[in-house]
Backbone as CSV, one residue per row, in Angstrom:
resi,resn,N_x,N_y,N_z,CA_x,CA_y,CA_z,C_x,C_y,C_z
1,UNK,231.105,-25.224,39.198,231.612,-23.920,38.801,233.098,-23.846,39.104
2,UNK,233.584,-23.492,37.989,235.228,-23.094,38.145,235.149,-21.701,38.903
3,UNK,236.556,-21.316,39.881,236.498,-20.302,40.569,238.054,-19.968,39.887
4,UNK,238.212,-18.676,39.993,239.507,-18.273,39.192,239.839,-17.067,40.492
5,UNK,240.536,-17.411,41.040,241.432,-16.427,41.995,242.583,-15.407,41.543
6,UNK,242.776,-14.249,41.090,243.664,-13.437,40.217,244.541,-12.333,41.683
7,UNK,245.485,-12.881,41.928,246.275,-12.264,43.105,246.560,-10.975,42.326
8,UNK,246.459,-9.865,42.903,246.500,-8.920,42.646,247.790,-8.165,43.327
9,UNK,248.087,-6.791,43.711,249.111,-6.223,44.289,249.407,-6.730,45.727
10,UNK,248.232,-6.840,46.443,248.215,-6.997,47.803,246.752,-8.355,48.134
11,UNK,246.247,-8.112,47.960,245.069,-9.344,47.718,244.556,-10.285,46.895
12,UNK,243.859,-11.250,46.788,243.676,-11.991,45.521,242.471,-11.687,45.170
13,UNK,242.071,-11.668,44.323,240.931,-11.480,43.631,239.923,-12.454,43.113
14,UNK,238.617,-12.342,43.077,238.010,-13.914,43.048,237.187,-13.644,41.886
15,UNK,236.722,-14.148,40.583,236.608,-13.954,39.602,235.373,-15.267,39.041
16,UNK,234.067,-15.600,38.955,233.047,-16.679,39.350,233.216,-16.936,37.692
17,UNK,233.045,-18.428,37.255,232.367,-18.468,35.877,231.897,-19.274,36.156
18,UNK,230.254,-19.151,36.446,228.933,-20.049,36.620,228.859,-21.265,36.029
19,UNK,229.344,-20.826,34.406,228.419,-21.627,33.443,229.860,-22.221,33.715
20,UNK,231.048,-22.731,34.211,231.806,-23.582,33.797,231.664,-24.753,35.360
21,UNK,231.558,-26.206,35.288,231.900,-27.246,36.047,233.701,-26.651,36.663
22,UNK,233.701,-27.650,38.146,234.733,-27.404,38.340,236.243,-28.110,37.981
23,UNK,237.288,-27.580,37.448,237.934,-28.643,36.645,238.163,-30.043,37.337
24,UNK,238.526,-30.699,36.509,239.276,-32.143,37.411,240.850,-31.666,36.915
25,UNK,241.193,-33.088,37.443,242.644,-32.891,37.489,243.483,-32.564,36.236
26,UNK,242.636,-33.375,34.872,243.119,-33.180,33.988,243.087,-31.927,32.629
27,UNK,241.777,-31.433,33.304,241.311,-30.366,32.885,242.477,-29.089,33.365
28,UNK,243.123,-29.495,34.866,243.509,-28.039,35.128,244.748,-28.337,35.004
29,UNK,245.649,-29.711,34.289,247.028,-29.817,34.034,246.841,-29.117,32.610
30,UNK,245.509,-29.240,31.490,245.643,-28.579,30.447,245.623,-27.060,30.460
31,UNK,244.802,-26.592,31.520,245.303,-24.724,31.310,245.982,-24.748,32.057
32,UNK,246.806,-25.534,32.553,248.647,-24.854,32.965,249.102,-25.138,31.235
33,UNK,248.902,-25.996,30.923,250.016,-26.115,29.503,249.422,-24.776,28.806
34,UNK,248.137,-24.192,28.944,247.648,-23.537,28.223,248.191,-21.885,28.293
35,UNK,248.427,-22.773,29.387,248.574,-20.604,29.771,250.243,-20.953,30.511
36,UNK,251.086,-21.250,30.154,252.677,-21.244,30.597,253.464,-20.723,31.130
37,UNK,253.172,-19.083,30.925,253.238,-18.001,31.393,253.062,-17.466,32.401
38,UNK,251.695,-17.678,33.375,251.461,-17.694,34.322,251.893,-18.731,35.797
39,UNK,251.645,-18.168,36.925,251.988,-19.140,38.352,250.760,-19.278,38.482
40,UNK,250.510,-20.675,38.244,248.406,-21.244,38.896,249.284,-22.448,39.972
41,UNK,248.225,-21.971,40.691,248.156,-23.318,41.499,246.905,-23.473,41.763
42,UNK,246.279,-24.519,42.575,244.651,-24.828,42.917,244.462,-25.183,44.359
43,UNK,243.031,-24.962,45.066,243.299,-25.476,46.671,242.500,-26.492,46.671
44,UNK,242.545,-27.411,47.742,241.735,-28.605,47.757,240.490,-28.293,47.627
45,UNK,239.682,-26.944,47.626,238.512,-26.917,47.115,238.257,-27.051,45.687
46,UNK,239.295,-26.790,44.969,238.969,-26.857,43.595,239.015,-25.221,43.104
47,UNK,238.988,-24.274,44.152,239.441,-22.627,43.218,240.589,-22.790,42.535
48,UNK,241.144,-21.767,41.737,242.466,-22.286,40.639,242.961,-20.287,40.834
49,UNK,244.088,-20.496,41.526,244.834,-19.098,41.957,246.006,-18.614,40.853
50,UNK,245.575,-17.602,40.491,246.325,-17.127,39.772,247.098,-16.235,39.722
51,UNK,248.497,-16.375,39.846,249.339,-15.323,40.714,250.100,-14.319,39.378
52,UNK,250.841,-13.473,40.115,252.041,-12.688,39.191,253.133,-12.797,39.014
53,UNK,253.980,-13.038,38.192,255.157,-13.504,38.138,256.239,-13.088,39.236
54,UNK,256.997,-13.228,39.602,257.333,-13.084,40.719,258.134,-11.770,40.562
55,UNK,258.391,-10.645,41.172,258.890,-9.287,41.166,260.558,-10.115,40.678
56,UNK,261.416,-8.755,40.235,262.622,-9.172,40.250,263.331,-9.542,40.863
57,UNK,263.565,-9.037,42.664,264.552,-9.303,43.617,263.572,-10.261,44.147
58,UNK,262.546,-10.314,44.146,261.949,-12.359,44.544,262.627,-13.419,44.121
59,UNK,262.542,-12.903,42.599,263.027,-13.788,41.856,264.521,-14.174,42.138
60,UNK,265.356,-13.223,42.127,267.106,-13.345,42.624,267.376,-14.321,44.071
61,UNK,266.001,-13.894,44.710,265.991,-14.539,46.114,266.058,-15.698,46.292
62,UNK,264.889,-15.972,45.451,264.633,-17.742,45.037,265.818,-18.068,44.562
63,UNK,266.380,-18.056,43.589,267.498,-18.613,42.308,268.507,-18.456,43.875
64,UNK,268.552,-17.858,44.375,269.802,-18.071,45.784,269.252,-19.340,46.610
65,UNK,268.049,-19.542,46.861,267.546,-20.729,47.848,268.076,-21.886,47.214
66,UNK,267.517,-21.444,45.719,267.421,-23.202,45.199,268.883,-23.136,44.928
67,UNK,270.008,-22.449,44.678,271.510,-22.457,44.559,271.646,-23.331,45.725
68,UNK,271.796,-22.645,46.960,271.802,-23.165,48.064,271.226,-24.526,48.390
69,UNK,270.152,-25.133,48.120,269.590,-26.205,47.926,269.896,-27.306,47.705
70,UNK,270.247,-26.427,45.555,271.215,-27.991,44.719,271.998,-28.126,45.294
71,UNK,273.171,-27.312,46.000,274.585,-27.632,46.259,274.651,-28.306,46.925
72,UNK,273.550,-28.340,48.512,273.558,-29.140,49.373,272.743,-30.747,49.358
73,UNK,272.036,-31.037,48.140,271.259,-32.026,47.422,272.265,-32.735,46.840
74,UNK,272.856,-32.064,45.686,274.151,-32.361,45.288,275.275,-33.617,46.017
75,UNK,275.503,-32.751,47.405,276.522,-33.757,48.258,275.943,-34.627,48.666
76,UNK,274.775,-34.154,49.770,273.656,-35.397,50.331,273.374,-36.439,49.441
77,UNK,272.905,-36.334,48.438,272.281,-37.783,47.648,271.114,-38.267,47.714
78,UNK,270.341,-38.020,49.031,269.588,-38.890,49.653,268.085,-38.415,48.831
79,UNK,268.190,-37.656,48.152,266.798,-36.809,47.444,266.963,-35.983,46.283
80,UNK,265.607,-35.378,45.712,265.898,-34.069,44.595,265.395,-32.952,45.239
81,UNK,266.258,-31.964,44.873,265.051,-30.574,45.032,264.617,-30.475,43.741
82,UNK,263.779,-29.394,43.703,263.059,-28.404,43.138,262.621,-27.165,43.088
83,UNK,262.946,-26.346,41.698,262.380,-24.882,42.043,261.176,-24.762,42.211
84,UNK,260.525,-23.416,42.323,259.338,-23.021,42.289,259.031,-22.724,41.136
85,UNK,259.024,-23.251,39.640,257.946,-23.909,38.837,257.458,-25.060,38.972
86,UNK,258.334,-26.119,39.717,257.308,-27.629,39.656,256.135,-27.575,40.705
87,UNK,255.028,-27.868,40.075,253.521,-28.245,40.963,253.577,-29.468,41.398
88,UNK,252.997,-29.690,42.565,252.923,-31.128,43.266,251.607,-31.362,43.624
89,UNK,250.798,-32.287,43.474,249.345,-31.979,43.919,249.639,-33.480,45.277
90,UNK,249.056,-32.799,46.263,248.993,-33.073,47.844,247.997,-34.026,47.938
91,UNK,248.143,-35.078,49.044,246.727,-35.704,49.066,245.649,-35.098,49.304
92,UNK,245.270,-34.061,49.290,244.203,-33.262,49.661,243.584,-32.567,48.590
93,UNK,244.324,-33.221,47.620,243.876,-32.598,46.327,244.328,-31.072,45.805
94,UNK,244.823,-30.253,46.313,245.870,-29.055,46.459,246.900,-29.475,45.352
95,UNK,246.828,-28.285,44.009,247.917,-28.654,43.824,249.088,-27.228,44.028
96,UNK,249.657,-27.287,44.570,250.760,-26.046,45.124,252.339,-26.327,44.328
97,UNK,252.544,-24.840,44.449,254.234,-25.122,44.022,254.782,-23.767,44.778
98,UNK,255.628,-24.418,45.516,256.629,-23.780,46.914,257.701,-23.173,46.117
99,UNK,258.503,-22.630,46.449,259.337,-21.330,45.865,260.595,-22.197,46.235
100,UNK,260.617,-23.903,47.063,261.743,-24.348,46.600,261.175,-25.722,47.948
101,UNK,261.605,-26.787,47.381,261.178,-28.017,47.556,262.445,-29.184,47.593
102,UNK,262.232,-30.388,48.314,263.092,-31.374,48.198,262.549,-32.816,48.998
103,UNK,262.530,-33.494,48.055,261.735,-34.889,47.953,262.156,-36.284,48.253
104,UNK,262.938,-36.811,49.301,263.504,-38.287,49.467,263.736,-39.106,48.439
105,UNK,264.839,-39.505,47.439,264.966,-40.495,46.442,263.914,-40.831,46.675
106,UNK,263.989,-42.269,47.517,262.997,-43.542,48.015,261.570,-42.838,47.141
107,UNK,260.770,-42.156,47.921,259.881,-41.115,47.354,259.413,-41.041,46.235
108,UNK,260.324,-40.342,45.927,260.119,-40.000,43.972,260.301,-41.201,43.188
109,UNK,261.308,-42.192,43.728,261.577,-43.261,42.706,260.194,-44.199,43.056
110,UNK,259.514,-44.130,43.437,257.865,-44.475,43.964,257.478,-44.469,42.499
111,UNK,256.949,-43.236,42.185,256.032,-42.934,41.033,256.131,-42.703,40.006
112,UNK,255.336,-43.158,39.619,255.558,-43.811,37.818,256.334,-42.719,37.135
113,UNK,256.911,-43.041,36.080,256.925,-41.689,35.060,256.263,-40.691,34.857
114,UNK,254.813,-41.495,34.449,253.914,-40.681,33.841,253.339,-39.792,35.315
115,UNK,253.743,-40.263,36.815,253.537,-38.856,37.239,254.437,-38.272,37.440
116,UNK,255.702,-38.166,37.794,256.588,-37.719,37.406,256.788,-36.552,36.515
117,UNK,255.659,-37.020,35.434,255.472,-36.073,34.286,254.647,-34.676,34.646
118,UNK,253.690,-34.901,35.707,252.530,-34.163,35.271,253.286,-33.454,36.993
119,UNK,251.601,-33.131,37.427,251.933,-32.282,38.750,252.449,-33.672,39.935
120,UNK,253.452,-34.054,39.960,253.586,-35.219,41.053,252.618,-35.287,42.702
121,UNK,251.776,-36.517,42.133,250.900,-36.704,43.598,251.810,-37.164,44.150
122,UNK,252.552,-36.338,44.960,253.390,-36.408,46.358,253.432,-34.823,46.732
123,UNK,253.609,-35.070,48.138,254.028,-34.093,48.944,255.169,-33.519,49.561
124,UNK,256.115,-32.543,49.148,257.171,-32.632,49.334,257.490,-32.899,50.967
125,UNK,258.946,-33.390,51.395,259.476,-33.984,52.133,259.638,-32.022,53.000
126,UNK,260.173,-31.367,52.251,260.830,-30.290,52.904,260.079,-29.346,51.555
127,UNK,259.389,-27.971,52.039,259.431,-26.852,51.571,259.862,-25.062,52.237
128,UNK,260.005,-24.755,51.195,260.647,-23.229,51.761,259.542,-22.306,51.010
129,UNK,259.058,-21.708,51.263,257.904,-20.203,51.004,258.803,-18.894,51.506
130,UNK,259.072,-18.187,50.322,259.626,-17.172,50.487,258.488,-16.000,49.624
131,UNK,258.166,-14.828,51.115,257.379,-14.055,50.931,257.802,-12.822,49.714
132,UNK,256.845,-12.641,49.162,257.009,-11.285,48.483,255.809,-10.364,48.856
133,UNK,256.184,-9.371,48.005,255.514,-7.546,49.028,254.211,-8.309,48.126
134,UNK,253.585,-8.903,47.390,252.139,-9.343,46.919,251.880,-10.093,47.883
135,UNK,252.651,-10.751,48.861,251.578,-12.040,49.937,252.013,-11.016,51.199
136,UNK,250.639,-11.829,52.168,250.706,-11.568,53.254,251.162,-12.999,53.999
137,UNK,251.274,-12.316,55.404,252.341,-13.684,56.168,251.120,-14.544,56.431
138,UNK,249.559,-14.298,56.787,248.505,-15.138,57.014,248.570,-16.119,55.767
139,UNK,248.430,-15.823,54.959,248.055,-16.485,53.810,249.197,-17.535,53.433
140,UNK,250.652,-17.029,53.654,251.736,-18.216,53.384,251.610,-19.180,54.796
141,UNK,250.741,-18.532,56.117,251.340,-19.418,57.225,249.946,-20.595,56.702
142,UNK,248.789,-20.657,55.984,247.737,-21.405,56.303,248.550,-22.255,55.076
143,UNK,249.157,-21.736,53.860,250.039,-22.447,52.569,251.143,-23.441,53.704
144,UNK,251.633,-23.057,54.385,252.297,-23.817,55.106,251.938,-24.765,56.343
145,UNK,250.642,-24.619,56.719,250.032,-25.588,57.524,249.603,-26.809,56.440
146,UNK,249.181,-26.088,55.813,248.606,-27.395,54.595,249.943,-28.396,53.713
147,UNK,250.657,-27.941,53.862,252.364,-28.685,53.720,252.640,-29.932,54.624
148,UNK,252.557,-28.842,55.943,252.481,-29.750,57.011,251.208,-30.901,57.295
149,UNK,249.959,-30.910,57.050,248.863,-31.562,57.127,248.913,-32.550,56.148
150,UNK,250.215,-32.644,54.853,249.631,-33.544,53.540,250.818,-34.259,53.512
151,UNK,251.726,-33.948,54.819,253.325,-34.654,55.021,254.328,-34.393,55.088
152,UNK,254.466,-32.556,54.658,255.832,-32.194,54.441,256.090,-32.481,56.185
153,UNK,257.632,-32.895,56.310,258.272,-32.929,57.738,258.982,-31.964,58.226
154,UNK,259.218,-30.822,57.219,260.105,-29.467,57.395,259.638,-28.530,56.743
155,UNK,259.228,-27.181,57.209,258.729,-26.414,56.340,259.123,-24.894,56.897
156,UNK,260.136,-23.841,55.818,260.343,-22.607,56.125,259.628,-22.107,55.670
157,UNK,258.866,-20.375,56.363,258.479,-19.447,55.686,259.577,-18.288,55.918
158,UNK,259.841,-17.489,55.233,261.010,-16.133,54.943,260.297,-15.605,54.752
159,UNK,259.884,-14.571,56.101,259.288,-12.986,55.940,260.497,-11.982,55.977
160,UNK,260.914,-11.783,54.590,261.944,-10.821,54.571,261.971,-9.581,54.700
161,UNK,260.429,-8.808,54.695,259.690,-7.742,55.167,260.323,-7.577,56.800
162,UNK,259.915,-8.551,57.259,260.398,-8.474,58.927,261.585,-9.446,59.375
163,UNK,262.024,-9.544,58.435,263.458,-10.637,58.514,263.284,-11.833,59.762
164,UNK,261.767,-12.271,59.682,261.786,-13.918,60.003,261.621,-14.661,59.408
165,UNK,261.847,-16.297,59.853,261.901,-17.049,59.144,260.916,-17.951,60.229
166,UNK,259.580,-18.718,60.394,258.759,-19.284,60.701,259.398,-20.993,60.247
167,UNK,259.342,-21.393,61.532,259.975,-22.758,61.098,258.759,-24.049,61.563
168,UNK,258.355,-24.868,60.344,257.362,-25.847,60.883,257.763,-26.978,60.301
169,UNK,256.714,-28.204,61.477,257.506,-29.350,61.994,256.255,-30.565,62.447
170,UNK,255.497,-31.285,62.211,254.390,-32.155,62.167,254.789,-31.933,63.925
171,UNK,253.214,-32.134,65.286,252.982,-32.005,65.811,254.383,-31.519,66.614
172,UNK,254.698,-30.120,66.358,255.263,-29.129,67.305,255.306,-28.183,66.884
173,UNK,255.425,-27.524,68.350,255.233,-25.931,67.964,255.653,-24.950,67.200
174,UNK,255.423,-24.209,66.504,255.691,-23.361,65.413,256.978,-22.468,65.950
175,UNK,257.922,-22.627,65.263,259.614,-21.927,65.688,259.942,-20.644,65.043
176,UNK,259.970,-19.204,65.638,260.287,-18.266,64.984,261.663,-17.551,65.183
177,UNK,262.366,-17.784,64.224,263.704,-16.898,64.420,263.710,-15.767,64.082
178,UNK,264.109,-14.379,64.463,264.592,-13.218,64.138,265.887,-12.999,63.733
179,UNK,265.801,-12.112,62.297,267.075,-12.068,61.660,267.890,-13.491,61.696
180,UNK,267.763,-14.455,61.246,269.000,-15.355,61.617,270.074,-15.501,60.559
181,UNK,271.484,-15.445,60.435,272.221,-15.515,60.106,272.506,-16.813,59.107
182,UNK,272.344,-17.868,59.418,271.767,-18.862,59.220,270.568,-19.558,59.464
183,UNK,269.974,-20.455,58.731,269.299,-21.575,59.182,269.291,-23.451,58.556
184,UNK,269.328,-23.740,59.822,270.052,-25.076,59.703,268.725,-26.154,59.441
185,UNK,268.911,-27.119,59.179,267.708,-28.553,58.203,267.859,-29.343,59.497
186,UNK,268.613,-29.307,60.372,268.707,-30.649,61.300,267.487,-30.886,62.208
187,UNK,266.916,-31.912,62.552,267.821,-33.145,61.700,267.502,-33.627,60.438
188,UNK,266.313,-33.429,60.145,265.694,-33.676,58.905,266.416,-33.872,57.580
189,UNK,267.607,-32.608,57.743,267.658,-32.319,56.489,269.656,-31.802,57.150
190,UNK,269.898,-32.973,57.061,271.110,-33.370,58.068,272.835,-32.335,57.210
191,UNK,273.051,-31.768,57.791,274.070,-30.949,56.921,273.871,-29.704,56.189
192,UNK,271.996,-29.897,55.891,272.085,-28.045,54.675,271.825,-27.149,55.937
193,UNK,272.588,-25.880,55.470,272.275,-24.873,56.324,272.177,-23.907,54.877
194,UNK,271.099,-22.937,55.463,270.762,-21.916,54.370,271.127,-20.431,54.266
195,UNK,272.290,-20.006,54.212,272.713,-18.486,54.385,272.218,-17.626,53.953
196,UNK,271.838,-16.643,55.200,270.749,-15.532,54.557,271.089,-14.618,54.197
197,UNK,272.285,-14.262,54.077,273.248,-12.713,53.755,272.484,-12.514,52.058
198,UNK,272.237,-13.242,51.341,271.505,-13.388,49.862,270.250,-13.221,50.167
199,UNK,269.535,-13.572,50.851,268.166,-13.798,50.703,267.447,-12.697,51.172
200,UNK,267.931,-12.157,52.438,267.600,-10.764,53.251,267.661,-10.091,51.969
């Protein structure tokens, strides 16, 4: 059985169709082409979440991260980012797409074209989850454990509701800044710092 998750204002919504098997991989790269329009992603169980386009000042928020991002990708060299339309499916079978991402050359120049093409089985190196008034902070912190569990080595969440930023890191403790002015990639991510005067 396919499960169809429909995020709603404040919760997601769970939506059963019995009579359908649950997709495979290739089944659920065709209703992304199918439906274009929409933000799907899927969890390693195989439910398929279906979100809302992102409010307007989300949206401005993001387009500032990933600004911030390229510029600093740009000089570095050492990798690509990505916005939050590209899907990546995780070894865990998850396929997710982070609101802004960045992947080690070495990495990406790994895999073939043809995945390249589709949802890339890799896990990003570094992701950023930036909250909107539709998520709650539970739900992006378990999106961000599972980052961390499939390899990411750096991972922000931006609760701009409460102006933190949740900083995670493969076996250590979970780092919370209040209001910060900046926030810095080191060492990981050697030189970007991310200014929040935009993003707040």
């Amino acid at each position: 059985m396919t499960t169809l998750l429909v995020q709603a204002t404040s919760t997601p919504m769970m939506i059963d169709l019995p009579w359908i098997m649950p997709m495979t991989e290739d089944q659920f790269y065709e209703f992304c082409l199918a439906n274009r329009d929409l933000r799907i992603e899927r969890t390693a169980s195989g439910e398929v979440i279906v979100m809302p386009p992102a409010f307007s000042d989300t949206g401005n928020r993001n387009f500032n991260i990933a600004a911030q991002l390229w510029n600093w990708t740009e000089l570095d060299g050492t990798g690509l980012g990505f916005d939050s339309s590209a899907g990546f499916t995780l070894p865990n079978g998850a396929t997710r797409s982070p609101d802004a991402a960045w992947i080690k050359l070495e990495r990406w120049n790994a895999l073939t074209e043809k995945q390249k093409a589709s949802f890339a089985p890799i896990c990003p190196d570094f992701v950023i989850e930036l909250r909107s008034s539709s998520d709650t902070v539970s739900s992006l912190q378990k999106k961000m454990e599972e980052y961390i569990d499939n390899g990411t080595v750096l991972g922000w969440l931006i609760d701009r509701q409460n102006r933190k930023v949740y900083i995670y890191r493969p076996h250590q403790e979970l780092v919370i800044l209040n209001a910060p002015d900046t926030v810095r990639g080191e060492p990981e991510l050697s030189g970007f710092e991310l200014v929040m005067a935009k993003i707040w």
